[in-house]
Amino acid sequence: MEAISRRFFLYLSNNKVLDRLAKRWGSRFGADKIIGGENFSQAIPLITQLNRDGFQVTVDHLGEFVNSVEVVREHAQECIQRIRAIAYHQLDTEISVKLTSLGLDISHDLVMEHMELILSTAKESGITVTIDMEDSSRCHAILEIYKTLRRKYENLGTVIQSYLYRSEKDMDDLQQFAPYLRLVKGAYKESSKVAFLDKQMVDENLKHLIKKNLLNGHYTAVASHDDAMIDYTIKLVEEHKIPNDRFEFQMLYGMRNQLQSDLVKKGYTVRIYLPYGEDWYGYFMRRLAERPANVAFALKGILSK
């Protein structure tokens, strides 16, 4: 059933008709329960409240697979304006970016031009930028860009997905950079040629990657709503006496709110992944595909007042 559920939501994520309807009727579908607004200005009061409640944040302007240079430049300028707004309002938030929204599918030079502008602007204000991971066909290119930029910018992190066979080797290749890594299960439709399709194998590999990165002494963001994964991380850090400032939990806005609050009360760092923008539909479907339990969390968030 879980495999069927995953395939179903991944299929829906690529449905253009539903995507258009979602953009038109987002508020009626409960989009305001899972995104911070249609633009960053709308997200600022929410980030401010999350910070007051003890949460750190990372914000993501939704949109990917861009094939227009004009649209790419708009995304880049929006990102720079977002960084300046974060600094101006003194928000405790990082930013996440997708390289396909910044020209990855158009040209290497284009995406590098925009990432240099974004990272230099973020560096001035001490803001960390995380390069989100995308599907496996782009994984190598994304990590190579990360390596190139990381040699110049310390305020840069990226993502490793445990469902890919290559992930442990990728982690080994990144060790020289003392990387800040967000570790996730993975949310794109992949074949058995490149990814574990069995949930238990994906889970076990995520645990392995969490342990490896933490014991290597690198800052680790455990991005999961899974109780078993969170409990595993807590037991691991307690066993190895790893201080709380060496790791954090990351969770999506609108999902598992009580768990997020409970972890903060216990003294753990919790960072809320807060997307914003009109292009929210595909993002939401992939989150549901990641784990069937997310459906229940999402429905509860959408239907609650």
PDB file of C-alpha atoms in Angstrom:
ATOM      1  CA  MET A   1       0.000   0.000   0.000  1.00  0.00           C
ATOM      2  CA  GLU A   2       2.828   2.381   0.796  1.00  0.00           C
ATOM      3  CA  ALA A   3       4.415   1.848  -2.628  1.00  0.00           C
ATOM      4  CA  ILE A   4       1.036   2.410  -4.298  1.00  0.00           C
ATOM      5  CA  SER A   5       0.488   5.581  -2.249  1.00  0.00           C
ATOM      6  CA  ARG A   6       3.920   6.909  -3.196  1.00  0.00           C
ATOM      7  CA  ARG A   7       3.388   6.287  -6.916  1.00  0.00           C
ATOM      8  CA  PHE A   8      -0.055   7.877  -6.723  1.00  0.00           C
ATOM      9  CA  PHE A   9       1.138  11.147  -5.192  1.00  0.00           C
ATOM     10  CA  LEU A  10       4.184  11.329  -7.469  1.00  0.00           C
ATOM     11  CA  TYR A  11       1.834  10.911 -10.431  1.00  0.00           C
ATOM     12  CA  LEU A  12      -0.365  13.720  -9.095  1.00  0.00           C
ATOM     13  CA  SER A  13       2.685  15.962  -8.619  1.00  0.00           C
ATOM     14  CA  ASN A  14       3.162  16.046 -12.400  1.00  0.00           C
ATOM     15  CA  ASN A  15      -0.496  16.631 -13.291  1.00  0.00           C
ATOM     16  CA  LYS A  16      -0.623  19.972 -15.103  1.00  0.00           C
ATOM     17  CA  VAL A  17      -4.405  20.376 -14.809  1.00  0.00           C
ATOM     18  CA  LEU A  18      -4.367  19.961 -11.037  1.00  0.00           C
ATOM     19  CA  ASP A  19      -1.364  22.277 -10.839  1.00  0.00           C
ATOM     20  CA  ARG A  20      -3.308  25.039 -12.617  1.00  0.00           C
ATOM     21  CA  LEU A  21      -6.322  24.503 -10.368  1.00  0.00           C
ATOM     22  CA  ALA A  22      -4.118  24.607  -7.271  1.00  0.00           C
ATOM     23  CA  LYS A  23      -2.615  27.936  -8.313  1.00  0.00           C
ATOM     24  CA  ARG A  24      -6.080  29.349  -8.955  1.00  0.00           C
ATOM     25  CA  TRP A  25      -7.798  28.006  -5.839  1.00  0.00           C
ATOM     26  CA  GLY A  26      -4.844  27.632  -3.472  1.00  0.00           C
ATOM     27  CA  SER A  27      -6.512  29.114  -0.412  1.00  0.00           C
ATOM     28  CA  ARG A  28      -9.559  26.868  -0.818  1.00  0.00           C
ATOM     29  CA  PHE A  29      -7.269  23.830  -0.961  1.00  0.00           C
ATOM     30  CA  GLY A  30      -5.693  24.928   2.316  1.00  0.00           C
ATOM     31  CA  ALA A  31      -2.462  26.195   0.792  1.00  0.00           C
ATOM     32  CA  ASP A  32      -2.139  28.786   3.562  1.00  0.00           C
ATOM     33  CA  LYS A  33      -1.740  25.913   6.030  1.00  0.00           C
ATOM     34  CA  ILE A  34       1.393  24.574   4.314  1.00  0.00           C
ATOM     35  CA  ILE A  35       3.051  27.637   2.742  1.00  0.00           C
ATOM     36  CA  GLY A  36       3.985  31.026   4.128  1.00  0.00           C
ATOM     37  CA  GLY A  37       2.204  33.083   1.495  1.00  0.00           C
ATOM     38  CA  GLU A  38       2.332  33.943  -2.183  1.00  0.00           C
ATOM     39  CA  ASN A  39       5.321  36.244  -1.668  1.00  0.00           C
ATOM     40  CA  PHE A  40       8.000  36.766   0.958  1.00  0.00           C
ATOM     41  CA  SER A  41       6.390  39.882   2.431  1.00  0.00           C
ATOM     42  CA  GLN A  42       3.412  37.749   3.447  1.00  0.00           C
ATOM     43  CA  ALA A  43       5.755  35.232   5.088  1.00  0.00           C
ATOM     44  CA  ILE A  44       7.589  37.753   7.300  1.00  0.00           C
ATOM     45  CA  PRO A  45       4.972  37.936  10.123  1.00  0.00           C
ATOM     46  CA  LEU A  46       4.811  34.131  10.222  1.00  0.00           C
ATOM     47  CA  ILE A  47       8.602  33.803  10.425  1.00  0.00           C
ATOM     48  CA  THR A  48       8.645  36.417  13.189  1.00  0.00           C
ATOM     49  CA  GLN A  49       6.101  34.413  15.185  1.00  0.00           C
ATOM     50  CA  LEU A  50       7.948  31.139  14.613  1.00  0.00           C
ATOM     51  CA  ASN A  51      11.141  32.767  15.894  1.00  0.00           C
ATOM     52  CA  ARG A  52       9.293  34.016  18.992  1.00  0.00           C
ATOM     53  CA  ASP A  53       8.064  30.473  19.587  1.00  0.00           C
ATOM     54  CA  GLY A  54      11.654  29.201  19.600  1.00  0.00           C
ATOM     55  CA  PHE A  55      11.933  27.911  16.041  1.00  0.00           C
ATOM     56  CA  GLN A  56      14.568  28.630  13.472  1.00  0.00           C
ATOM     57  CA  VAL A  57      13.438  28.731   9.848  1.00  0.00           C
ATOM     58  CA  THR A  58      14.610  28.101   6.318  1.00  0.00           C
ATOM     59  CA  VAL A  59      12.592  29.677   3.512  1.00  0.00           C
ATOM     60  CA  ASP A  60      12.181  28.404  -0.016  1.00  0.00           C
ATOM     61  CA  HIS A  61      10.692  30.284  -2.959  1.00  0.00           C
ATOM     62  CA  LEU A  62       8.739  27.568  -4.754  1.00  0.00           C
ATOM     63  CA  GLY A  63       9.500  26.975  -8.396  1.00  0.00           C
ATOM     64  CA  GLU A  64      11.805  24.619 -10.284  1.00  0.00           C
ATOM     65  CA  PHE A  65      12.674  23.236 -13.725  1.00  0.00           C
ATOM     66  CA  VAL A  66      12.823  26.747 -15.197  1.00  0.00           C
ATOM     67  CA  ASN A  67      13.801  26.922 -18.886  1.00  0.00           C
ATOM     68  CA  SER A  68      13.499  30.676 -19.434  1.00  0.00           C
ATOM     69  CA  VAL A  69      16.496  32.938 -18.854  1.00  0.00           C
ATOM     70  CA  GLU A  70      14.144  35.811 -18.044  1.00  0.00           C
ATOM     71  CA  VAL A  71      12.318  33.782 -15.379  1.00  0.00           C
ATOM     72  CA  VAL A  72      15.644  32.557 -13.977  1.00  0.00           C
ATOM     73  CA  ARG A  73      16.837  36.138 -13.532  1.00  0.00           C
ATOM     74  CA  GLU A  74      13.556  36.998 -11.815  1.00  0.00           C
ATOM     75  CA  HIS A  75      14.077  34.092  -9.394  1.00  0.00           C
ATOM     76  CA  ALA A  76      17.629  35.223  -8.668  1.00  0.00           C
ATOM     77  CA  GLN A  77      16.603  38.814  -7.964  1.00  0.00           C
ATOM     78  CA  GLU A  78      13.749  37.625  -5.768  1.00  0.00           C
ATOM     79  CA  CYS A  79      16.258  35.547  -3.808  1.00  0.00           C
ATOM     80  CA  ILE A  80      18.569  38.517  -3.291  1.00  0.00           C
ATOM     81  CA  GLN A  81      15.647  40.696  -2.173  1.00  0.00           C
ATOM     82  CA  ARG A  82      14.618  37.938   0.238  1.00  0.00           C
ATOM     83  CA  ILE A  83      18.105  37.877   1.792  1.00  0.00           C
ATOM     84  CA  ARG A  84      18.065  41.656   2.247  1.00  0.00           C
ATOM     85  CA  ALA A  85      14.609  41.492   3.833  1.00  0.00           C
ATOM     86  CA  ILE A  86      15.781  38.795   6.249  1.00  0.00           C
ATOM     87  CA  ALA A  87      18.694  40.996   7.290  1.00  0.00           C
ATOM     88  CA  TYR A  88      16.548  44.124   7.563  1.00  0.00           C
ATOM     89  CA  HIS A  89      13.913  42.443   9.742  1.00  0.00           C
ATOM     90  CA  GLN A  90      16.577  40.515  11.720  1.00  0.00           C
ATOM     91  CA  LEU A  91      14.845  37.190  11.143  1.00  0.00           C
ATOM     92  CA  ASP A  92      16.387  33.957  12.386  1.00  0.00           C
ATOM     93  CA  THR A  93      16.191  32.167   9.073  1.00  0.00           C
ATOM     94  CA  GLU A  94      18.314  30.603   6.398  1.00  0.00           C
ATOM     95  CA  ILE A  95      17.318  30.240   2.761  1.00  0.00           C
ATOM     96  CA  SER A  96      17.002  27.175   0.554  1.00  0.00           C
ATOM     97  CA  VAL A  97      17.392  27.318  -3.219  1.00  0.00           C
ATOM     98  CA  LYS A  98      16.805  24.938  -6.108  1.00  0.00           C
ATOM     99  CA  LEU A  99      19.395  25.201  -8.846  1.00  0.00           C
ATOM    100  CA  THR A 100      16.862  24.381 -11.563  1.00  0.00           C
ATOM    101  CA  SER A 101      15.143  27.661 -10.649  1.00  0.00           C
ATOM    102  CA  LEU A 102      18.442  29.496 -11.150  1.00  0.00           C
ATOM    103  CA  GLY A 103      19.431  28.180 -14.564  1.00  0.00           C
ATOM    104  CA  LEU A 104      20.821  24.664 -14.015  1.00  0.00           C
ATOM    105  CA  ASP A 105      18.922  23.258 -16.997  1.00  0.00           C
ATOM    106  CA  ILE A 106      19.969  26.151 -19.227  1.00  0.00           C
ATOM    107  CA  SER A 107      23.704  26.583 -18.687  1.00  0.00           C
ATOM    108  CA  HIS A 108      26.395  26.045 -16.063  1.00  0.00           C
ATOM    109  CA  ASP A 109      27.613  29.637 -16.382  1.00  0.00           C
ATOM    110  CA  LEU A 110      24.127  31.006 -15.780  1.00  0.00           C
ATOM    111  CA  VAL A 111      23.526  29.101 -12.551  1.00  0.00           C
ATOM    112  CA  MET A 112      27.043  29.908 -11.292  1.00  0.00           C
ATOM    113  CA  GLU A 113      26.523  33.604 -12.008  1.00  0.00           C
ATOM    114  CA  HIS A 114      23.348  33.647  -9.942  1.00  0.00           C
ATOM    115  CA  MET A 115      24.709  31.541  -7.078  1.00  0.00           C
ATOM    116  CA  GLU A 116      27.733  33.839  -6.771  1.00  0.00           C
ATOM    117  CA  LEU A 117      25.418  36.848  -6.460  1.00  0.00           C
ATOM    118  CA  ILE A 118      23.186  35.095  -3.930  1.00  0.00           C
ATOM    119  CA  LEU A 119      26.025  33.756  -1.787  1.00  0.00           C
ATOM    120  CA  SER A 120      27.986  37.012  -1.721  1.00  0.00           C
ATOM    121  CA  THR A 121      24.834  38.882  -0.662  1.00  0.00           C
ATOM    122  CA  ALA A 122      24.048  36.275   1.997  1.00  0.00           C
ATOM    123  CA  LYS A 123      27.635  36.294   3.274  1.00  0.00           C
ATOM    124  CA  GLU A 124      27.431  40.031   3.985  1.00  0.00           C
ATOM    125  CA  SER A 125      24.566  39.376   6.424  1.00  0.00           C
ATOM    126  CA  GLY A 126      25.783  36.071   7.844  1.00  0.00           C
ATOM    127  CA  ILE A 127      22.922  34.101   6.266  1.00  0.00           C
ATOM    128  CA  THR A 128      23.342  30.440   5.360  1.00  0.00           C
ATOM    129  CA  VAL A 129      22.183  29.136   1.986  1.00  0.00           C
ATOM    130  CA  THR A 130      21.286  25.482   1.437  1.00  0.00           C
ATOM    131  CA  ILE A 131      21.208  24.034  -2.063  1.00  0.00           C
ATOM    132  CA  ASP A 132      18.196  21.750  -2.183  1.00  0.00           C
ATOM    133  CA  MET A 133      18.618  18.382  -3.847  1.00  0.00           C
ATOM    134  CA  GLU A 134      16.503  17.494  -6.844  1.00  0.00           C
ATOM    135  CA  ASP A 135      16.012  14.326  -8.892  1.00  0.00           C
ATOM    136  CA  SER A 136      18.864  11.850  -9.461  1.00  0.00           C
ATOM    137  CA  SER A 137      19.569  13.015 -13.027  1.00  0.00           C
ATOM    138  CA  ARG A 138      20.705  16.369 -11.604  1.00  0.00           C
ATOM    139  CA  CYS A 139      22.390  15.082  -8.448  1.00  0.00           C
ATOM    140  CA  HIS A 140      25.945  14.973  -9.816  1.00  0.00           C
ATOM    141  CA  ALA A 141      25.751  18.459 -11.323  1.00  0.00           C
ATOM    142  CA  ILE A 142      24.328  19.918  -8.114  1.00  0.00           C
ATOM    143  CA  LEU A 143      27.041  18.404  -5.929  1.00  0.00           C
ATOM    144  CA  GLU A 144      29.799  19.529  -8.286  1.00  0.00           C
ATOM    145  CA  ILE A 145      28.457  23.088  -8.135  1.00  0.00           C
ATOM    146  CA  TYR A 146      28.282  22.816  -4.346  1.00  0.00           C
ATOM    147  CA  LYS A 147      31.947  21.731  -4.182  1.00  0.00           C
ATOM    148  CA  THR A 148      33.068  24.593  -6.392  1.00  0.00           C
ATOM    149  CA  LEU A 149      31.154  27.210  -4.412  1.00  0.00           C
ATOM    150  CA  ARG A 150      31.977  25.728  -1.003  1.00  0.00           C
ATOM    151  CA  ARG A 151      35.682  26.373  -1.621  1.00  0.00           C
ATOM    152  CA  LYS A 152      34.844  30.083  -1.603  1.00  0.00           C
ATOM    153  CA  TYR A 153      31.800  30.353   0.662  1.00  0.00           C
ATOM    154  CA  GLU A 154      31.480  28.863   4.138  1.00  0.00           C
ATOM    155  CA  ASN A 155      27.804  29.872   4.391  1.00  0.00           C
ATOM    156  CA  LEU A 156      26.708  27.026   2.129  1.00  0.00           C
ATOM    157  CA  GLY A 157      25.040  23.678   2.794  1.00  0.00           C
ATOM    158  CA  THR A 158      23.404  21.011   0.684  1.00  0.00           C
ATOM    159  CA  VAL A 159      21.229  17.904   0.870  1.00  0.00           C
ATOM    160  CA  ILE A 160      21.852  14.145   0.733  1.00  0.00           C
ATOM    161  CA  GLN A 161      18.964  11.764  -0.009  1.00  0.00           C
ATOM    162  CA  SER A 162      19.075   8.337   1.615  1.00  0.00           C
ATOM    163  CA  TYR A 163      17.066   6.572  -1.077  1.00  0.00           C
ATOM    164  CA  LEU A 164      19.878   6.953  -3.628  1.00  0.00           C
ATOM    165  CA  TYR A 165      22.550   4.243  -3.811  1.00  0.00           C
ATOM    166  CA  ARG A 166      25.228   6.876  -4.378  1.00  0.00           C
ATOM    167  CA  SER A 167      24.586   8.855  -1.193  1.00  0.00           C
ATOM    168  CA  GLU A 168      27.251   7.373   1.075  1.00  0.00           C
ATOM    169  CA  LYS A 169      29.940   7.891  -1.563  1.00  0.00           C
ATOM    170  CA  ASP A 170      28.701  11.444  -2.069  1.00  0.00           C
ATOM    171  CA  MET A 171      28.969  12.034   1.662  1.00  0.00           C
ATOM    172  CA  ASP A 172      32.530  10.673   1.649  1.00  0.00           C
ATOM    173  CA  ASP A 173      33.440  12.999  -1.234  1.00  0.00           C
ATOM    174  CA  LEU A 174      32.126  15.983   0.732  1.00  0.00           C
ATOM    175  CA  GLN A 175      34.060  15.280   3.939  1.00  0.00           C
ATOM    176  CA  GLN A 176      36.925  17.569   2.916  1.00  0.00           C
ATOM    177  CA  PHE A 177      34.514  20.526   3.095  1.00  0.00           C
ATOM    178  CA  ALA A 178      33.310  19.845   6.678  1.00  0.00           C
ATOM    179  CA  PRO A 179      29.820  20.023   5.184  1.00  0.00           C
ATOM    180  CA  TYR A 180      26.603  21.245   6.707  1.00  0.00           C
ATOM    181  CA  LEU A 181      24.241  18.582   5.387  1.00  0.00           C
ATOM    182  CA  ARG A 182      20.494  18.223   5.469  1.00  0.00           C
ATOM    183  CA  LEU A 183      19.759  14.500   5.437  1.00  0.00           C
ATOM    184  CA  VAL A 184      16.438  13.401   3.957  1.00  0.00           C
ATOM    185  CA  LYS A 185      14.831  10.249   2.601  1.00  0.00           C
ATOM    186  CA  GLY A 186      14.073  11.651  -0.868  1.00  0.00           C
ATOM    187  CA  ALA A 187      10.915  12.721  -2.659  1.00  0.00           C
ATOM    188  CA  TYR A 188      11.302  12.208  -6.411  1.00  0.00           C
ATOM    189  CA  LYS A 189      10.165   9.282  -8.520  1.00  0.00           C
ATOM    190  CA  GLU A 190      13.267   7.165  -9.158  1.00  0.00           C
ATOM    191  CA  SER A 191      13.941   3.765 -10.696  1.00  0.00           C
ATOM    192  CA  SER A 192      15.462   0.751  -8.972  1.00  0.00           C
ATOM    193  CA  LYS A 193      18.604   1.390 -11.031  1.00  0.00           C
ATOM    194  CA  VAL A 194      19.515   4.377  -8.864  1.00  0.00           C
ATOM    195  CA  ALA A 195      17.418   4.170  -5.694  1.00  0.00           C
ATOM    196  CA  PHE A 196      16.215   1.869  -2.946  1.00  0.00           C
ATOM    197  CA  LEU A 197      12.514   1.289  -3.437  1.00  0.00           C
ATOM    198  CA  ASP A 198      12.036  -0.572  -0.158  1.00  0.00           C
ATOM    199  CA  LYS A 199      11.089   1.745   2.738  1.00  0.00           C
ATOM    200  CA  GLN A 200      13.061  -0.206   5.320  1.00  0.00           C
ATOM    201  CA  MET A 201      16.247   0.055   3.260  1.00  0.00           C
ATOM    202  CA  VAL A 202      15.723   3.802   2.796  1.00  0.00           C
ATOM    203  CA  ASP A 203      15.194   4.198   6.550  1.00  0.00           C
ATOM    204  CA  GLU A 204      18.248   2.135   7.463  1.00  0.00           C
ATOM    205  CA  ASN A 205      20.412   4.073   5.048  1.00  0.00           C
ATOM    206  CA  LEU A 206      19.203   7.366   6.520  1.00  0.00           C
ATOM    207  CA  LYS A 207      20.163   6.190   9.998  1.00  0.00           C
ATOM    208  CA  HIS A 208      23.554   5.165   8.661  1.00  0.00           C
ATOM    209  CA  LEU A 209      24.112   8.579   7.057  1.00  0.00           C
ATOM    210  CA  ILE A 210      22.996  10.433  10.186  1.00  0.00           C
ATOM    211  CA  LYS A 211      25.423   8.465  12.321  1.00  0.00           C
ATOM    212  CA  LYS A 212      28.280   8.855   9.871  1.00  0.00           C
ATOM    213  CA  ASN A 213      27.949  12.614   9.483  1.00  0.00           C
ATOM    214  CA  LEU A 214      27.532  13.228  13.209  1.00  0.00           C
ATOM    215  CA  LEU A 215      30.468  11.020  14.191  1.00  0.00           C
ATOM    216  CA  ASN A 216      32.585  12.734  11.555  1.00  0.00           C
ATOM    217  CA  GLY A 217      31.931  15.924  13.524  1.00  0.00           C
ATOM    218  CA  HIS A 218      29.944  17.763  10.876  1.00  0.00           C
ATOM    219  CA  TYR A 219      26.799  19.784  11.492  1.00  0.00           C
ATOM    220  CA  THR A 220      23.793  17.640  10.657  1.00  0.00           C
ATOM    221  CA  ALA A 221      20.192  18.552   9.924  1.00  0.00           C
ATOM    222  CA  VAL A 222      17.908  15.551  10.332  1.00  0.00           C
ATOM    223  CA  ALA A 223      14.959  16.380   8.109  1.00  0.00           C
ATOM    224  CA  SER A 224      12.209  13.912   9.008  1.00  0.00           C
ATOM    225  CA  HIS A 225       8.790  13.700  10.634  1.00  0.00           C
ATOM    226  CA  ASP A 226       9.419  10.049  11.443  1.00  0.00           C
ATOM    227  CA  ASP A 227       9.292   9.323  15.189  1.00  0.00           C
ATOM    228  CA  ALA A 228      11.665   6.386  14.775  1.00  0.00           C
ATOM    229  CA  MET A 229      14.247   8.574  13.006  1.00  0.00           C
ATOM    230  CA  ILE A 230      14.000  11.315  15.615  1.00  0.00           C
ATOM    231  CA  ASP A 231      14.274   8.844  18.491  1.00  0.00           C
ATOM    232  CA  TYR A 232      17.270   7.214  16.802  1.00  0.00           C
ATOM    233  CA  THR A 233      19.043  10.572  16.505  1.00  0.00           C
ATOM    234  CA  ILE A 234      18.375  11.488  20.146  1.00  0.00           C
ATOM    235  CA  LYS A 235      19.706   8.146  21.395  1.00  0.00           C
ATOM    236  CA  LEU A 236      22.743   8.440  19.158  1.00  0.00           C
ATOM    237  CA  VAL A 237      23.743  11.916  20.328  1.00  0.00           C
ATOM    238  CA  GLU A 238      23.197  10.950  23.946  1.00  0.00           C
ATOM    239  CA  GLU A 239      25.304   7.807  23.569  1.00  0.00           C
ATOM    240  CA  HIS A 240      28.184   9.679  21.926  1.00  0.00           C
ATOM    241  CA  LYS A 241      27.764  12.855  24.004  1.00  0.00           C
ATOM    242  CA  ILE A 242      27.276  15.008  20.917  1.00  0.00           C
ATOM    243  CA  PRO A 243      26.216  18.529  21.993  1.00  0.00           C
ATOM    244  CA  ASN A 244      22.894  19.928  20.823  1.00  0.00           C
ATOM    245  CA  ASP A 245      24.603  22.698  18.861  1.00  0.00           C
ATOM    246  CA  ARG A 246      26.002  20.124  16.413  1.00  0.00           C
ATOM    247  CA  PHE A 247      22.698  19.051  14.954  1.00  0.00           C
ATOM    248  CA  GLU A 248      19.111  20.093  14.405  1.00  0.00           C
ATOM    249  CA  PHE A 249      15.773  18.660  13.399  1.00  0.00           C
ATOM    250  CA  GLN A 250      14.052  20.055  10.331  1.00  0.00           C
ATOM    251  CA  MET A 251      10.353  19.695   9.632  1.00  0.00           C
ATOM    252  CA  LEU A 252       7.881  21.111   7.177  1.00  0.00           C
ATOM    253  CA  TYR A 253       5.633  23.986   8.111  1.00  0.00           C
ATOM    254  CA  GLY A 254       2.132  22.729   8.895  1.00  0.00           C
ATOM    255  CA  MET A 255       3.103  19.141   9.698  1.00  0.00           C
ATOM    256  CA  ARG A 256       3.560  17.622  13.176  1.00  0.00           C
ATOM    257  CA  ASN A 257       3.245  20.938  14.991  1.00  0.00           C
ATOM    258  CA  GLN A 258       2.983  19.349  18.431  1.00  0.00           C
ATOM    259  CA  LEU A 259       6.111  17.264  17.893  1.00  0.00           C
ATOM    260  CA  GLN A 260       7.980  20.375  16.756  1.00  0.00           C
ATOM    261  CA  SER A 261       6.965  22.224  19.929  1.00  0.00           C
ATOM    262  CA  ASP A 262       7.809  19.281  22.172  1.00  0.00           C
ATOM    263  CA  LEU A 263      11.330  19.043  20.739  1.00  0.00           C
ATOM    264  CA  VAL A 264      11.928  22.766  21.258  1.00  0.00           C
ATOM    265  CA  LYS A 265      10.770  22.473  24.881  1.00  0.00           C
ATOM    266  CA  LYS A 266      13.296  19.686  25.374  1.00  0.00           C
ATOM    267  CA  GLY A 267      16.089  21.979  24.230  1.00  0.00           C
ATOM    268  CA  TYR A 268      16.599  20.743  20.687  1.00  0.00           C
ATOM    269  CA  THR A 269      17.039  23.038  17.704  1.00  0.00           C
ATOM    270  CA  VAL A 270      14.082  22.741  15.331  1.00  0.00           C
ATOM    271  CA  ARG A 271      14.139  24.463  11.966  1.00  0.00           C
ATOM    272  CA  ILE A 272      10.891  24.880  10.048  1.00  0.00           C
ATOM    273  CA  TYR A 273      11.100  24.512   6.273  1.00  0.00           C
ATOM    274  CA  LEU A 274       8.768  27.272   5.116  1.00  0.00           C
ATOM    275  CA  PRO A 275       7.993  27.448   1.406  1.00  0.00           C
ATOM    276  CA  TYR A 276       6.191  30.365  -0.200  1.00  0.00           C
ATOM    277  CA  GLY A 277       4.989  31.284  -3.667  1.00  0.00           C
ATOM    278  CA  GLU A 278       2.224  30.278  -6.051  1.00  0.00           C
ATOM    279  CA  ASP A 279       3.933  27.135  -7.352  1.00  0.00           C
ATOM    280  CA  TRP A 280       3.113  25.015  -4.296  1.00  0.00           C
ATOM    281  CA  TYR A 281       1.213  22.067  -5.735  1.00  0.00           C
ATOM    282  CA  GLY A 282       4.087  19.844  -6.936  1.00  0.00           C
ATOM    283  CA  TYR A 283       5.999  20.491  -3.720  1.00  0.00           C
ATOM    284  CA  PHE A 284       3.017  19.423  -1.608  1.00  0.00           C
ATOM    285  CA  MET A 285       2.346  16.220  -3.580  1.00  0.00           C
ATOM    286  CA  ARG A 286       5.974  15.125  -3.233  1.00  0.00           C
ATOM    287  CA  ARG A 287       5.826  15.672   0.516  1.00  0.00           C
ATOM    288  CA  LEU A 288       2.786  13.387   0.672  1.00  0.00           C
ATOM    289  CA  ALA A 289       4.605  10.812  -1.449  1.00  0.00           C
ATOM    290  CA  GLU A 290       7.566  10.749   0.950  1.00  0.00           C
ATOM    291  CA  ARG A 291       5.582   9.140   3.721  1.00  0.00           C
ATOM    292  CA  PRO A 292       1.899   8.111   3.835  1.00  0.00           C
ATOM    293  CA  ALA A 293       1.595   9.403   7.399  1.00  0.00           C
ATOM    294  CA  ASN A 294       2.188  12.899   5.995  1.00  0.00           C
ATOM    295  CA  VAL A 295      -1.291  12.718   4.471  1.00  0.00           C
ATOM    296  CA  ALA A 296      -2.847  12.577   7.931  1.00  0.00           C
ATOM    297  CA  PHE A 297      -0.599  15.360   9.226  1.00  0.00           C
ATOM    298  CA  ALA A 298      -1.408  17.544   6.225  1.00  0.00           C
ATOM    299  CA  LEU A 299      -5.162  16.998   6.407  1.00  0.00           C
ATOM    300  CA  LYS A 300      -5.147  17.794  10.111  1.00  0.00           C
ATOM    301  CA  GLY A 301      -3.235  21.000   9.440  1.00  0.00           C
ATOM    302  CA  ILE A 302      -5.449  22.028   6.540  1.00  0.00           C
ATOM    303  CA  LEU A 303      -8.715  21.348   8.338  1.00  0.00           C
ATOM    304  CA  SER A 304      -7.722  22.839  11.692  1.00  0.00           C
ATOM    305  CA  LYS A 305      -8.706  26.396  12.485  1.00  0.00           C
TER     306      LYS A 305
END
